[in-house]
mmCIF file of C-alpha atoms (C1' of nucleotides) in Angstrom:
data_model
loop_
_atom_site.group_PDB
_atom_site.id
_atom_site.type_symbol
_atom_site.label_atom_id
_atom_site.label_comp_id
_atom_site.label_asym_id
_atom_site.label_seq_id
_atom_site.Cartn_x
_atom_site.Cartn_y
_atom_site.Cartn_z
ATOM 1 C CA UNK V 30 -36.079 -49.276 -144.322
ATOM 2 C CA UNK V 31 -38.953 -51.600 -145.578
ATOM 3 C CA UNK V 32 -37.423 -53.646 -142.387
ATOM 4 C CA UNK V 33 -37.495 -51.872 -139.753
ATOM 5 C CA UNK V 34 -39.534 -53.980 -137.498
ATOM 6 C CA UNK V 35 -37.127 -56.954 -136.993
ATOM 7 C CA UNK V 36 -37.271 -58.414 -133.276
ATOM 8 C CA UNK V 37 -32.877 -57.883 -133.260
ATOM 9 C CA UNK V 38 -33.497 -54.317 -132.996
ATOM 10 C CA UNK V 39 -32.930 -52.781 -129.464
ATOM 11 C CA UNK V 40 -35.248 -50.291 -128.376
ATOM 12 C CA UNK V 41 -34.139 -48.122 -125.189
ATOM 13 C CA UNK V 42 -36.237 -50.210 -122.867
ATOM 14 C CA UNK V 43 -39.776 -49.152 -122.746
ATOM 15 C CA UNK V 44 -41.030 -48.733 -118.801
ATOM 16 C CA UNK V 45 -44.279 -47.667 -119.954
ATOM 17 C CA UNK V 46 -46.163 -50.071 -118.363
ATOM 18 C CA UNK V 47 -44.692 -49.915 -114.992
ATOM 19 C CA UNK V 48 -45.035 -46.057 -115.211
ATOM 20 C CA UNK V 49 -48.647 -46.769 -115.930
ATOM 21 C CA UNK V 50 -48.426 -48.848 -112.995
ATOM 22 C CA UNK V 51 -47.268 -46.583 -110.539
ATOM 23 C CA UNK V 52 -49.221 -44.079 -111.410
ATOM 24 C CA UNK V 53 -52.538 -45.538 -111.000
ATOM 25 C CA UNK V 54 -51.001 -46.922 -107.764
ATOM 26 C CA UNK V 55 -50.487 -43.329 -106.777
ATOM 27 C CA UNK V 56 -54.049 -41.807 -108.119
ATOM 28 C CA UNK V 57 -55.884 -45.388 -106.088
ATOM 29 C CA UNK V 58 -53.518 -44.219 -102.723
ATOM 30 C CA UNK V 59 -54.498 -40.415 -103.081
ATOM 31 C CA UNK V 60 -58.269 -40.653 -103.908
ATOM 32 C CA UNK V 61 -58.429 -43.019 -100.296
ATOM 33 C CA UNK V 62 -56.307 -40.537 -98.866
ATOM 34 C CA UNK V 63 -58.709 -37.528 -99.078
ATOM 35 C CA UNK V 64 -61.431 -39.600 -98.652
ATOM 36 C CA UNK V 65 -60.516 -40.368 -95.288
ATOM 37 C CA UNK V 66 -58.441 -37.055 -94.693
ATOM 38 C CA UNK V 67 -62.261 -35.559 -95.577
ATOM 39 C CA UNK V 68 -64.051 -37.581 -93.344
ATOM 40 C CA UNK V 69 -62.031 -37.360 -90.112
ATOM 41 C CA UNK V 70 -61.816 -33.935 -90.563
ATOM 42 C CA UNK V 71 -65.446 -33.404 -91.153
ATOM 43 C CA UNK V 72 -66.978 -36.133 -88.344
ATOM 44 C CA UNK V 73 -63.992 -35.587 -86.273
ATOM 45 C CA UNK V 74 -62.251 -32.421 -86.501
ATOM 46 C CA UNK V 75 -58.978 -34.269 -86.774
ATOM 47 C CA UNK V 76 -56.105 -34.194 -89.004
ATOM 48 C CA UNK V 77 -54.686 -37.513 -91.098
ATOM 49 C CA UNK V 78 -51.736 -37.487 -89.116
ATOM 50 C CA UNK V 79 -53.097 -36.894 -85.710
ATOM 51 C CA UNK V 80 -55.091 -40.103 -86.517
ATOM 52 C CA UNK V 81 -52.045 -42.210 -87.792
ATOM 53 C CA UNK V 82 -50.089 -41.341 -84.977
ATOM 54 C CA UNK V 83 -52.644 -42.252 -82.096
ATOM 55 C CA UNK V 84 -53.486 -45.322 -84.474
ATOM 56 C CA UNK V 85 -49.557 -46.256 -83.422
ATOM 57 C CA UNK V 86 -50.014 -45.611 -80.118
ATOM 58 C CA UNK V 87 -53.132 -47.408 -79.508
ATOM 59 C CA UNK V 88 -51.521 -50.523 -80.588
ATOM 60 C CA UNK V 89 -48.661 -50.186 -78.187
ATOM 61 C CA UNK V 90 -50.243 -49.753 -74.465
ATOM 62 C CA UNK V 91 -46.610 -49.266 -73.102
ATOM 63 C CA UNK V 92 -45.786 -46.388 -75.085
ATOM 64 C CA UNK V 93 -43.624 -45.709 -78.030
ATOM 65 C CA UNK V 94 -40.008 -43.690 -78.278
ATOM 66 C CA UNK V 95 -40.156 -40.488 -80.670
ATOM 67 C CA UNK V 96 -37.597 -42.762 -82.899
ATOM 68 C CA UNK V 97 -39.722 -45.606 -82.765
ATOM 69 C CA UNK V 98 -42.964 -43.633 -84.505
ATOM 70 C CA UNK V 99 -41.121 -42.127 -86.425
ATOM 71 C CA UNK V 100 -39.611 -45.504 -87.891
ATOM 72 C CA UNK V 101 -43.206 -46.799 -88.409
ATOM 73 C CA UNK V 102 -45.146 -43.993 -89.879
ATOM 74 C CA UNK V 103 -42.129 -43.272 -92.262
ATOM 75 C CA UNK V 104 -41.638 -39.696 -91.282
ATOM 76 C CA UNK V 105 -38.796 -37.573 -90.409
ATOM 77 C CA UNK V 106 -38.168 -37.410 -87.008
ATOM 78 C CA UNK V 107 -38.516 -33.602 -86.706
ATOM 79 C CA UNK V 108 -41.854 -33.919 -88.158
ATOM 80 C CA UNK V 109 -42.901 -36.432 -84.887
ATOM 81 C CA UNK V 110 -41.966 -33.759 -83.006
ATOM 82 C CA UNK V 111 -43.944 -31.438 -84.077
ATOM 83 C CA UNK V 112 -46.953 -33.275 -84.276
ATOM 84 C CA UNK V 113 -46.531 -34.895 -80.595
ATOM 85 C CA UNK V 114 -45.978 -31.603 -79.277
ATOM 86 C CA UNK V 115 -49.709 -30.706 -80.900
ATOM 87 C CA UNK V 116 -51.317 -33.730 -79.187
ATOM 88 C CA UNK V 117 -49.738 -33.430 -76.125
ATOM 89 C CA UNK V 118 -51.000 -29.710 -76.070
ATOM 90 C CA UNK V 119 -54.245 -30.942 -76.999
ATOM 91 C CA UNK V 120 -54.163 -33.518 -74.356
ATOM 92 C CA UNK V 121 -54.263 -36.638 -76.715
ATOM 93 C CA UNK V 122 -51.094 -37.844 -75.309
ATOM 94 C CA UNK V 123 -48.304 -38.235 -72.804
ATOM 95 C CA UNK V 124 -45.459 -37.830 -73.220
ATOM 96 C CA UNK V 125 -42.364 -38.495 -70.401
ATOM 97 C CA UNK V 126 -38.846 -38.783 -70.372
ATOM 98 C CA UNK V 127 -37.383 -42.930 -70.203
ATOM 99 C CA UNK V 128 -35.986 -43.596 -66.914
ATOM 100 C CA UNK V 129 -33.219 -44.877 -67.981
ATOM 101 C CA UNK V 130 -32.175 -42.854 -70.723
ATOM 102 C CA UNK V 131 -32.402 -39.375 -70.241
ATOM 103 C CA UNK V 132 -31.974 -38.502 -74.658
ATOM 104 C CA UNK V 133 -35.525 -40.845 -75.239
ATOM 105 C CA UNK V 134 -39.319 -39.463 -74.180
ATOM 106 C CA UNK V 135 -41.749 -42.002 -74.177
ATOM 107 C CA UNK V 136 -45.026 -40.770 -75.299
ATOM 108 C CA UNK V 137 -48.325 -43.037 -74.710
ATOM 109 C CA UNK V 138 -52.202 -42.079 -75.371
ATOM 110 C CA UNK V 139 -54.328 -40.305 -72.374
ATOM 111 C CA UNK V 140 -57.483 -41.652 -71.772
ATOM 112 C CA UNK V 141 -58.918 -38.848 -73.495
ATOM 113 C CA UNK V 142 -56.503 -39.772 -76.760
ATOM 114 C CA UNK V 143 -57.395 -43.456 -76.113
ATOM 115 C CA UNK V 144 -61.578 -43.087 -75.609
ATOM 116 C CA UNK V 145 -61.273 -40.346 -78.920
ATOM 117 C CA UNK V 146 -59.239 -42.949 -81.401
ATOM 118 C CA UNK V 147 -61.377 -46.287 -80.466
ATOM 119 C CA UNK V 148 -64.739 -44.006 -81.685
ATOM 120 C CA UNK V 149 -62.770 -42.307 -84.789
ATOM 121 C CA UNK V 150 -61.109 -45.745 -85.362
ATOM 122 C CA UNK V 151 -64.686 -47.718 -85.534
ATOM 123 C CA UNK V 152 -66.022 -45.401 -87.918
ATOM 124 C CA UNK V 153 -63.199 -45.337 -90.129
ATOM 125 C CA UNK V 154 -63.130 -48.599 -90.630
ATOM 126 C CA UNK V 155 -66.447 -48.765 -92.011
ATOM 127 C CA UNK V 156 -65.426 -45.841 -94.255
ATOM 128 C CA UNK V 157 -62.578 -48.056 -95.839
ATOM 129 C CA UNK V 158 -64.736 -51.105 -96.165
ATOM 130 C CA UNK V 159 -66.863 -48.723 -98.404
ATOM 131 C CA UNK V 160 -63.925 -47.747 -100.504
ATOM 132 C CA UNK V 161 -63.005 -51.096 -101.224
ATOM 133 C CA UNK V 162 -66.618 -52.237 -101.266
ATOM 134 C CA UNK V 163 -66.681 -53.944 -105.565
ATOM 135 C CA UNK V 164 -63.843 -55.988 -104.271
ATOM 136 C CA UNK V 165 -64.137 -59.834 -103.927
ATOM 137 C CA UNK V 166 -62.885 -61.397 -101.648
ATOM 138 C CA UNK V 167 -60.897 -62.839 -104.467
ATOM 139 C CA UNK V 168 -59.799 -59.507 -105.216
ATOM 140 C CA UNK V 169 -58.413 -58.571 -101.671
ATOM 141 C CA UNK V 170 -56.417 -61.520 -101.070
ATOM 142 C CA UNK V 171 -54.595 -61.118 -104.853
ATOM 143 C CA UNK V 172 -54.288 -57.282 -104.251
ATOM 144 C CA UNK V 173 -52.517 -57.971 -101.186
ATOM 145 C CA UNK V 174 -50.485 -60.721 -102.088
ATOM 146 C CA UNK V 175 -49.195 -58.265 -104.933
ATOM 147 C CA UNK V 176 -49.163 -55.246 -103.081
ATOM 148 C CA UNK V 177 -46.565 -57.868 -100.607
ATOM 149 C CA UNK V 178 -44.759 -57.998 -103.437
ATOM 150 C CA UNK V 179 -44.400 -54.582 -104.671
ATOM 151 C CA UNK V 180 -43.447 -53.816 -101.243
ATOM 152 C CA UNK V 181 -40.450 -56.292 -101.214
ATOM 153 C CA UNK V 182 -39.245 -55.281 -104.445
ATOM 154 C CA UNK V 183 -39.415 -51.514 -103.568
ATOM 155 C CA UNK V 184 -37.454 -52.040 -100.326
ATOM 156 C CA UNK V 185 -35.141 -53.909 -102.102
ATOM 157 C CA UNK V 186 -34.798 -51.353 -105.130
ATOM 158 C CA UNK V 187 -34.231 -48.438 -102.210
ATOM 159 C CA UNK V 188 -31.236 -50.862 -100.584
ATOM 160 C CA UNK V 189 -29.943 -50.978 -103.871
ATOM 161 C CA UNK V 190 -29.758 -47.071 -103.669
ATOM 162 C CA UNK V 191 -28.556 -46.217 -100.156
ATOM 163 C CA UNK V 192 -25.667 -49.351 -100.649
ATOM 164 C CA UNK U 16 -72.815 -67.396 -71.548
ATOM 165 C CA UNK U 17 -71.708 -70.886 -72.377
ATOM 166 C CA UNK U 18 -72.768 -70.157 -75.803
ATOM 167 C CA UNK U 19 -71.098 -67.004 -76.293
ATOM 168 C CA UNK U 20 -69.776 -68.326 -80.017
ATOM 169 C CA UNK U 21 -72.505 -69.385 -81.872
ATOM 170 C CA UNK U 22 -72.615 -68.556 -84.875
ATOM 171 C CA UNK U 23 -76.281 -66.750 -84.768
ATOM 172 C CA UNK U 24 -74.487 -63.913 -83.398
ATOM 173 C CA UNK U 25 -74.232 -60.953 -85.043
ATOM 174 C CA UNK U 26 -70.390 -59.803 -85.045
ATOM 175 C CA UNK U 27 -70.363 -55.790 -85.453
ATOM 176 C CA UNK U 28 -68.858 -56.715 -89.069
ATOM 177 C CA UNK U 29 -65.180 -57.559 -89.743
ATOM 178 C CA UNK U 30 -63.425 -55.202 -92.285
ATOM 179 C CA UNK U 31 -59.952 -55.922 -90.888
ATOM 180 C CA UNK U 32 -58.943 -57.680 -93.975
ATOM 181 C CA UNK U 33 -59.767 -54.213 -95.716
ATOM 182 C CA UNK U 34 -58.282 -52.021 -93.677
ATOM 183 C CA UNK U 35 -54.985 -54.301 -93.799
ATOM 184 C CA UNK U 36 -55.187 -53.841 -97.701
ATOM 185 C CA UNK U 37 -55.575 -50.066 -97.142
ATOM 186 C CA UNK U 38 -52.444 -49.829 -95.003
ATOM 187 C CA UNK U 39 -50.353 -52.137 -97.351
ATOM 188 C CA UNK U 40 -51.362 -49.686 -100.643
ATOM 189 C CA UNK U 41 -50.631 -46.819 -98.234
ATOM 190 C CA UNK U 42 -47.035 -48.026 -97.598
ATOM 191 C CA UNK U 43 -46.190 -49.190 -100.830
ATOM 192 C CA UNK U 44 -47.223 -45.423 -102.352
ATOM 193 C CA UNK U 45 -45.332 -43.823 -99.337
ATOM 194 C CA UNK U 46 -41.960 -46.319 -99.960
ATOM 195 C CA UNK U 47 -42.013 -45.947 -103.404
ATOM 196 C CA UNK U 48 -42.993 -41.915 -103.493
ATOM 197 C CA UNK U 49 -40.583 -40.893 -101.030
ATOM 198 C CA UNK U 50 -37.813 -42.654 -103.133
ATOM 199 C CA UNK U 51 -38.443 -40.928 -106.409
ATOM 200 C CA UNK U 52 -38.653 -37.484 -104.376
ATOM 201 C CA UNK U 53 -35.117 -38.477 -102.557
ATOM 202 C CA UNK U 54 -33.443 -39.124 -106.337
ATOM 203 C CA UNK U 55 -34.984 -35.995 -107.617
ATOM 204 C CA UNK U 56 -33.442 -34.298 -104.697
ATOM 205 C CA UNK U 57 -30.428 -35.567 -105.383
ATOM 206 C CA UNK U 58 -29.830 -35.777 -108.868
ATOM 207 C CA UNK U 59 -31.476 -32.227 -109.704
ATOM 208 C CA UNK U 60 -32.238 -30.709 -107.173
ATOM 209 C CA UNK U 61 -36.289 -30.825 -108.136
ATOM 210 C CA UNK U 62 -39.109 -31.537 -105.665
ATOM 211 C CA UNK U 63 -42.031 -34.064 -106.142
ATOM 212 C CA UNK U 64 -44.352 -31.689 -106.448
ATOM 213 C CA UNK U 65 -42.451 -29.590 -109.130
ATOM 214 C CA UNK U 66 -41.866 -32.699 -111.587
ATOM 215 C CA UNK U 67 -45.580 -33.749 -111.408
ATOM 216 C CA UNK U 68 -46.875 -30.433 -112.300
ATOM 217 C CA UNK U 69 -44.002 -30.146 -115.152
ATOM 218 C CA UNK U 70 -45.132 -33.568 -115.960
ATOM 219 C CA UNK U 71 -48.736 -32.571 -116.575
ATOM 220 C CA UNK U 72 -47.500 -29.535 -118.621
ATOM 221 C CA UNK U 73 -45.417 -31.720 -120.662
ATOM 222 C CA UNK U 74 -48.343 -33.843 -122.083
ATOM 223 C CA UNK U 75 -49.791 -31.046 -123.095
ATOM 224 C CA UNK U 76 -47.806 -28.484 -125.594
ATOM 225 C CA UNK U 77 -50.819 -26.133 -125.601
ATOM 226 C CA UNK U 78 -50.996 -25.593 -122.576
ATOM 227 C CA UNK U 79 -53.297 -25.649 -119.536
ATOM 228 C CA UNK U 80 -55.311 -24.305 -117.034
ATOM 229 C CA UNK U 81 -54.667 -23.965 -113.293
ATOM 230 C CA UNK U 82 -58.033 -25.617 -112.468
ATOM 231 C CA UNK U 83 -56.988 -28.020 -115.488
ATOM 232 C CA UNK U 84 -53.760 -29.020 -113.192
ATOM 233 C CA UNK U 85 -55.634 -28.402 -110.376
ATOM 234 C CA UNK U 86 -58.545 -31.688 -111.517
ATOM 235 C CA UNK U 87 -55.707 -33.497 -113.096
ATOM 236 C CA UNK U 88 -53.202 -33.292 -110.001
ATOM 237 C CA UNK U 89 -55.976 -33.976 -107.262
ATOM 238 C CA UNK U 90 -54.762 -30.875 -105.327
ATOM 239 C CA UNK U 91 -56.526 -27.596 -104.159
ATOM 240 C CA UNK U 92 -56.423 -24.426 -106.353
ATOM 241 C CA UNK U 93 -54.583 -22.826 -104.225
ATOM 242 C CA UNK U 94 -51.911 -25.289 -103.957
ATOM 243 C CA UNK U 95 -51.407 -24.905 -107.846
ATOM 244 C CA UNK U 96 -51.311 -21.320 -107.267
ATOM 245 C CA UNK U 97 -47.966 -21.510 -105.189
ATOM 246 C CA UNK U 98 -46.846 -23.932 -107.372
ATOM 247 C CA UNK U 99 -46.806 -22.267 -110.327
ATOM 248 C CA UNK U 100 -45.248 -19.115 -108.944
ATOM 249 C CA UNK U 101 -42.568 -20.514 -107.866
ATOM 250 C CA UNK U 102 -41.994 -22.711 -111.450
ATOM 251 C CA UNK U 103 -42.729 -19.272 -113.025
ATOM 252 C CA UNK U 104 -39.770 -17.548 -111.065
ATOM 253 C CA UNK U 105 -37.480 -20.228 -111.848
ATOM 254 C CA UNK U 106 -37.659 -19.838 -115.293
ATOM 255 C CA UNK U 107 -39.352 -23.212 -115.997
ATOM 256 C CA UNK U 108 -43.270 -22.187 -116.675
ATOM 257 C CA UNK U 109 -44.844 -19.181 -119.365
ATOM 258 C CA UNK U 110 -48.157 -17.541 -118.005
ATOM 259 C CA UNK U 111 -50.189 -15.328 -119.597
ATOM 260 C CA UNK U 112 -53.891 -14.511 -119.772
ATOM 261 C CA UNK U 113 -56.475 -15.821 -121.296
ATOM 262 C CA UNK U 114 -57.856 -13.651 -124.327
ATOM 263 C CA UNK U 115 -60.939 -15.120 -124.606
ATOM 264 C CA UNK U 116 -61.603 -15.276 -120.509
ATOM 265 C CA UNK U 117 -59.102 -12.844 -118.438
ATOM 266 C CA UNK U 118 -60.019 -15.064 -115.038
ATOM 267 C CA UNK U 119 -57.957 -17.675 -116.929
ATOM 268 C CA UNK U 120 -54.179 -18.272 -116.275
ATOM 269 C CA UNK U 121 -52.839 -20.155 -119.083
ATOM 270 C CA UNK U 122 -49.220 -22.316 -117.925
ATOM 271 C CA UNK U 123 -47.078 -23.949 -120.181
ATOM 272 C CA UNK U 124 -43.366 -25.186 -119.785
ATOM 273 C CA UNK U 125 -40.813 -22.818 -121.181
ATOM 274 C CA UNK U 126 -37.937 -24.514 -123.623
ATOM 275 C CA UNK U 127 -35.942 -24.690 -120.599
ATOM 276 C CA UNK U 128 -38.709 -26.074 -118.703
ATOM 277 C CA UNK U 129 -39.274 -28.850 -121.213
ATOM 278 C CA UNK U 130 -35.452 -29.576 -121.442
ATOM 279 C CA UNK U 131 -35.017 -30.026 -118.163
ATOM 280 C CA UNK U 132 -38.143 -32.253 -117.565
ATOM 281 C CA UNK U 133 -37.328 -34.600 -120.402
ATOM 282 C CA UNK U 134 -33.770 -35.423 -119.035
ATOM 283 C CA UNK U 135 -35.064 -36.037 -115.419
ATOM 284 C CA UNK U 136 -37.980 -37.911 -117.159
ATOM 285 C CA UNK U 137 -36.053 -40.376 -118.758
ATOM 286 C CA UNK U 138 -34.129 -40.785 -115.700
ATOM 287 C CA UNK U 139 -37.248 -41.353 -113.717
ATOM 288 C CA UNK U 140 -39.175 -44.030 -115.842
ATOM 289 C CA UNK U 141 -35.810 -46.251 -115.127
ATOM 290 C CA UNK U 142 -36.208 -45.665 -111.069
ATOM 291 C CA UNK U 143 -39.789 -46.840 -111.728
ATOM 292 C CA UNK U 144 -38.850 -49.816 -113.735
ATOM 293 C CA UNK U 145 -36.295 -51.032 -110.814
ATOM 294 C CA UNK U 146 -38.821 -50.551 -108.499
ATOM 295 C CA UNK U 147 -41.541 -52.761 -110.130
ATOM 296 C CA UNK U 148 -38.294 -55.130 -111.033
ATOM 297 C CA UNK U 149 -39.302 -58.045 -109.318
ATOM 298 C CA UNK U 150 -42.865 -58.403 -110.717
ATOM 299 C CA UNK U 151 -43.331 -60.231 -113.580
ATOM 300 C CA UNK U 152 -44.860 -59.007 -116.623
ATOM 301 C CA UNK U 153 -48.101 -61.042 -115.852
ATOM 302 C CA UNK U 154 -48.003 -59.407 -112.072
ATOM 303 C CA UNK U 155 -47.887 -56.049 -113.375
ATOM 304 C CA UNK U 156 -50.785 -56.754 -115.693
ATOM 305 C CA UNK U 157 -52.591 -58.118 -112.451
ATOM 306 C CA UNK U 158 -51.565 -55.284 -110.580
ATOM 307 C CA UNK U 159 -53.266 -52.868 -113.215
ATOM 308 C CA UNK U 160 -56.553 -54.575 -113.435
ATOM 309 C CA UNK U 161 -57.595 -54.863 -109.632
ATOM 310 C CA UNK U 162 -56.449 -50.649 -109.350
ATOM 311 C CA UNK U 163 -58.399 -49.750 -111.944
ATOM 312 C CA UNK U 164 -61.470 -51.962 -109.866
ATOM 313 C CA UNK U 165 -60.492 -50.329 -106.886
ATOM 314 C CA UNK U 166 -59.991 -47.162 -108.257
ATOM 315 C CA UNK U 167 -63.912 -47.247 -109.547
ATOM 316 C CA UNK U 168 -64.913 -48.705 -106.549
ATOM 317 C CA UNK U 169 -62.949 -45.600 -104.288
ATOM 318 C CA UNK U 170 -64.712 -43.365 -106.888
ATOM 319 C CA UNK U 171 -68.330 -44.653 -106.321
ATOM 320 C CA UNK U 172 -68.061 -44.502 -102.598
ATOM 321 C CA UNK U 173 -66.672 -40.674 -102.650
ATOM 322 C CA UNK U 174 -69.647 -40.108 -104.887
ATOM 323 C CA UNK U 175 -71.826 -41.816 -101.993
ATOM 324 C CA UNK U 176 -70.568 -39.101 -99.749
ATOM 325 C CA UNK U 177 -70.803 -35.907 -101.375
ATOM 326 C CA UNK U 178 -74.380 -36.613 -102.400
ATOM 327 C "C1'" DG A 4 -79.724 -4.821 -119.985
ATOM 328 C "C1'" DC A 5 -79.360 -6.280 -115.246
ATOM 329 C "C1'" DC A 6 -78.538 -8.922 -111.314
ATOM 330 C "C1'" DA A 7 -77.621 -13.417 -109.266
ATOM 331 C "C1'" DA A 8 -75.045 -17.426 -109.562
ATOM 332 C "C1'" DT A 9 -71.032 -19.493 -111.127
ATOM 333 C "C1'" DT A 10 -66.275 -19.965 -112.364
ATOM 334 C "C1'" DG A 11 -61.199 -19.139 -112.003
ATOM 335 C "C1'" DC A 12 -57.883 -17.741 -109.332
ATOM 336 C "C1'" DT A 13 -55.509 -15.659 -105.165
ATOM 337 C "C1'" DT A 14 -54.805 -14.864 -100.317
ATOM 338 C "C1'" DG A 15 -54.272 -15.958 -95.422
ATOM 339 C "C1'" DA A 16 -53.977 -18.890 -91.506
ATOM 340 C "C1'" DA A 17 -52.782 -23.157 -89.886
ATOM 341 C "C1'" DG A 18 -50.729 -27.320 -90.119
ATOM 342 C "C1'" DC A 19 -47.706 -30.887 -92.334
ATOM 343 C "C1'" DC A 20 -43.187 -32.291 -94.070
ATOM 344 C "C1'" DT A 21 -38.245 -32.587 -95.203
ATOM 345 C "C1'" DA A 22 -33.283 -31.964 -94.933
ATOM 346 C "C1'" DA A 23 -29.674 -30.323 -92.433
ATOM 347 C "C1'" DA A 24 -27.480 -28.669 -88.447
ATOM 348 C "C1'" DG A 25 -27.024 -28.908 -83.713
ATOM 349 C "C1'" DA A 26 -27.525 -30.183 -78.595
ATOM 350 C "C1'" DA A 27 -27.538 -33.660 -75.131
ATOM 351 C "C1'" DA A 28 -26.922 -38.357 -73.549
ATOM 352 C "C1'" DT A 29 -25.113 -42.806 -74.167
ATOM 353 C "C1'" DT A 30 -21.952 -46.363 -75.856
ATOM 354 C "C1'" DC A 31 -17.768 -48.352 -76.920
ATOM 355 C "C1'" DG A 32 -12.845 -49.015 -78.175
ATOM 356 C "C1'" DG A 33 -8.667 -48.637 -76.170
ATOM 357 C "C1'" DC X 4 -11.495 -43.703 -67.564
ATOM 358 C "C1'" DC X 5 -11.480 -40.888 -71.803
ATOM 359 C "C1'" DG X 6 -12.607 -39.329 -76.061
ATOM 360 C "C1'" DA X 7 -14.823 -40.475 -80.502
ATOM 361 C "C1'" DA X 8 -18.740 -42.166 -82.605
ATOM 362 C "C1'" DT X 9 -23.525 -42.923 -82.271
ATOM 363 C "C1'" DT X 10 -28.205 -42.226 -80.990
ATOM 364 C "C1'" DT X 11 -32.273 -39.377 -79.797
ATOM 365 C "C1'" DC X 12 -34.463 -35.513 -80.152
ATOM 366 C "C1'" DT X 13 -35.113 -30.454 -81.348
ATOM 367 C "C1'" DT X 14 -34.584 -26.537 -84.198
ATOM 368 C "C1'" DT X 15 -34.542 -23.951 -88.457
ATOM 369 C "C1'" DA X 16 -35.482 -22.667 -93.126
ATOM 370 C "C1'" DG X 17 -38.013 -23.591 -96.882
ATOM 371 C "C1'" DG X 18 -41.552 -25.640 -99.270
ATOM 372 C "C1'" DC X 19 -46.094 -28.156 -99.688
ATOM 373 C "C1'" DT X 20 -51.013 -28.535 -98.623
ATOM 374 C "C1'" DT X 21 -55.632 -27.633 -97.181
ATOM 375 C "C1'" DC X 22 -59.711 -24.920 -96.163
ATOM 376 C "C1'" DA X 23 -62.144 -20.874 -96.170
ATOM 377 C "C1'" DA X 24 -62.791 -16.331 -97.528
ATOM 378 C "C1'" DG X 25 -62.542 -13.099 -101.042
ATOM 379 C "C1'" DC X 26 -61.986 -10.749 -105.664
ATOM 380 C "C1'" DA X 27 -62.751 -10.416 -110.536
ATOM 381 C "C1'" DA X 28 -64.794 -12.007 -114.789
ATOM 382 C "C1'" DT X 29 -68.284 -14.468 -117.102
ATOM 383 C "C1'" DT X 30 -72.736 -16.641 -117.773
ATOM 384 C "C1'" DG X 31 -77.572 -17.224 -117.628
ATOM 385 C "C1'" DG X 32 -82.287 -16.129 -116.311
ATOM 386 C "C1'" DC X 33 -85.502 -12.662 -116.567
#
DNA sequence: GCCAATTGCTTGAAGCCTAAAGAAATTCGG
DNA sequence: CCGAATTTCTTTAGGCTTCAAGCAATTGGC
């Protein structure tokens, strides 16, 4: 009893720390989140994913397949749907079936869509410069080399899952 | 027009670096998030939003309020509201009244409740550890320091907005 | 004591999101 | 060429989330 501190003892693994970890990761990701959820919506009368979406689209001038937006914004296909359906509506986008295969519909941004992102974009980036303002440039290049990390060994620990 | 590069010129600021660091945090929150609510899923059958509110709950045996969760959760009162309805109706959260203030909702986690959070819990700090696996310890320690900076800093600038 | 402001919560409308099932088109093995 | 498997997208049911408006209780100034 008097030795219950010996090293040979084998505690049940403590994760605490990464715990810790992930959950300030989480509270850094949400705070940014509604920031710039607030902002859009206030300045620009736009939704989060409205602007992710045309943020995908601006950076492919040919257009993008439902599958292939879906793939890069990490969202369930049916939810793409939805949400082109609400910018073609609001004439953001265009959206036309692929020529050669009739299952795919290419959507790309109007003008209108294109002209509205480039101003929301501009600002936005300013916005995020702001939030990550107390950061050396030190800082940013260590925080991303680590976040490239965390992002390898994530994808790796979801393989190991799905295998 | 020759001299179009000099370096007089004043560029309209470059924050792509920080907007590249945004995105990264952004996917390494969504990979990692959307695999701990696909194993709660599937293991029992609990949503993301459910454990984190039971989680909350669980740190404190006295109980809370909804506006407690509410601050601590960084969602809208409203959203608790739902939340805690349906947790009610499943057996897994007590609510009563307030003596002192009869606005207040008081929530706690029933015996069941508690059970059943502790198992998935424990479960759940492992998923977290194999996520962060590849990072040493000295990486995670890293990792914690420049969140917490950019956590303040995120902080500061929402406090630039709102007043 | 009274009324205004505040606080705590709920409600309603709209949109976001997922998982699962299904419809339509294409691909590919034989 | 044919049928099975696959791919792409839509639909459905249920839940999450926000914002704004509203109700009820409390607090604080006078």
């Amino acid at each position: 009893m008097l030795d219950s501190e010996t090293k040979a003892v084998e505690l049940p693994e403590d994760h605490a720390e990464e715990l810790r970890l992930w959950l300030r990761l989480l509270t850094c990701t949400t705070l940014i989140e509604g920031e710039v959820r607030g902002r859009l919506r206030e300045k620009f009368d736009v939704t989060l994913p409205r602007f992710d979406l045309m943020a995908q689209l601006d950076k492919a001038p040919d257009g993008m397949t439902l599958s292939d937006v879906s793939k890069r914004m990490m969202v369930s296909n049916g939810n793409v749907t939805g949400l082109v359906e609400r910018l073609v509506e609001s004439g953001h986008l265009d959206r036309r079936t692929s020529e050669t295969d009739r299952r795919v519909q290419v959507i790309r941004l109007t003008k209108l869509g294109r002209a509205e992102f480039r101003k929301m974009a501009a600002e936005h980036e300013t916005w995020i410069a702001d939030v990550f303002a107390d950061l050396t440039p030190k800082d940013v290049r260590e925080l991303m080399r680590l976040l490239a990390k965390t992002k390898a060994s994530a994808q790796k620990s979801a393989g190991r899952r799905k295998a």
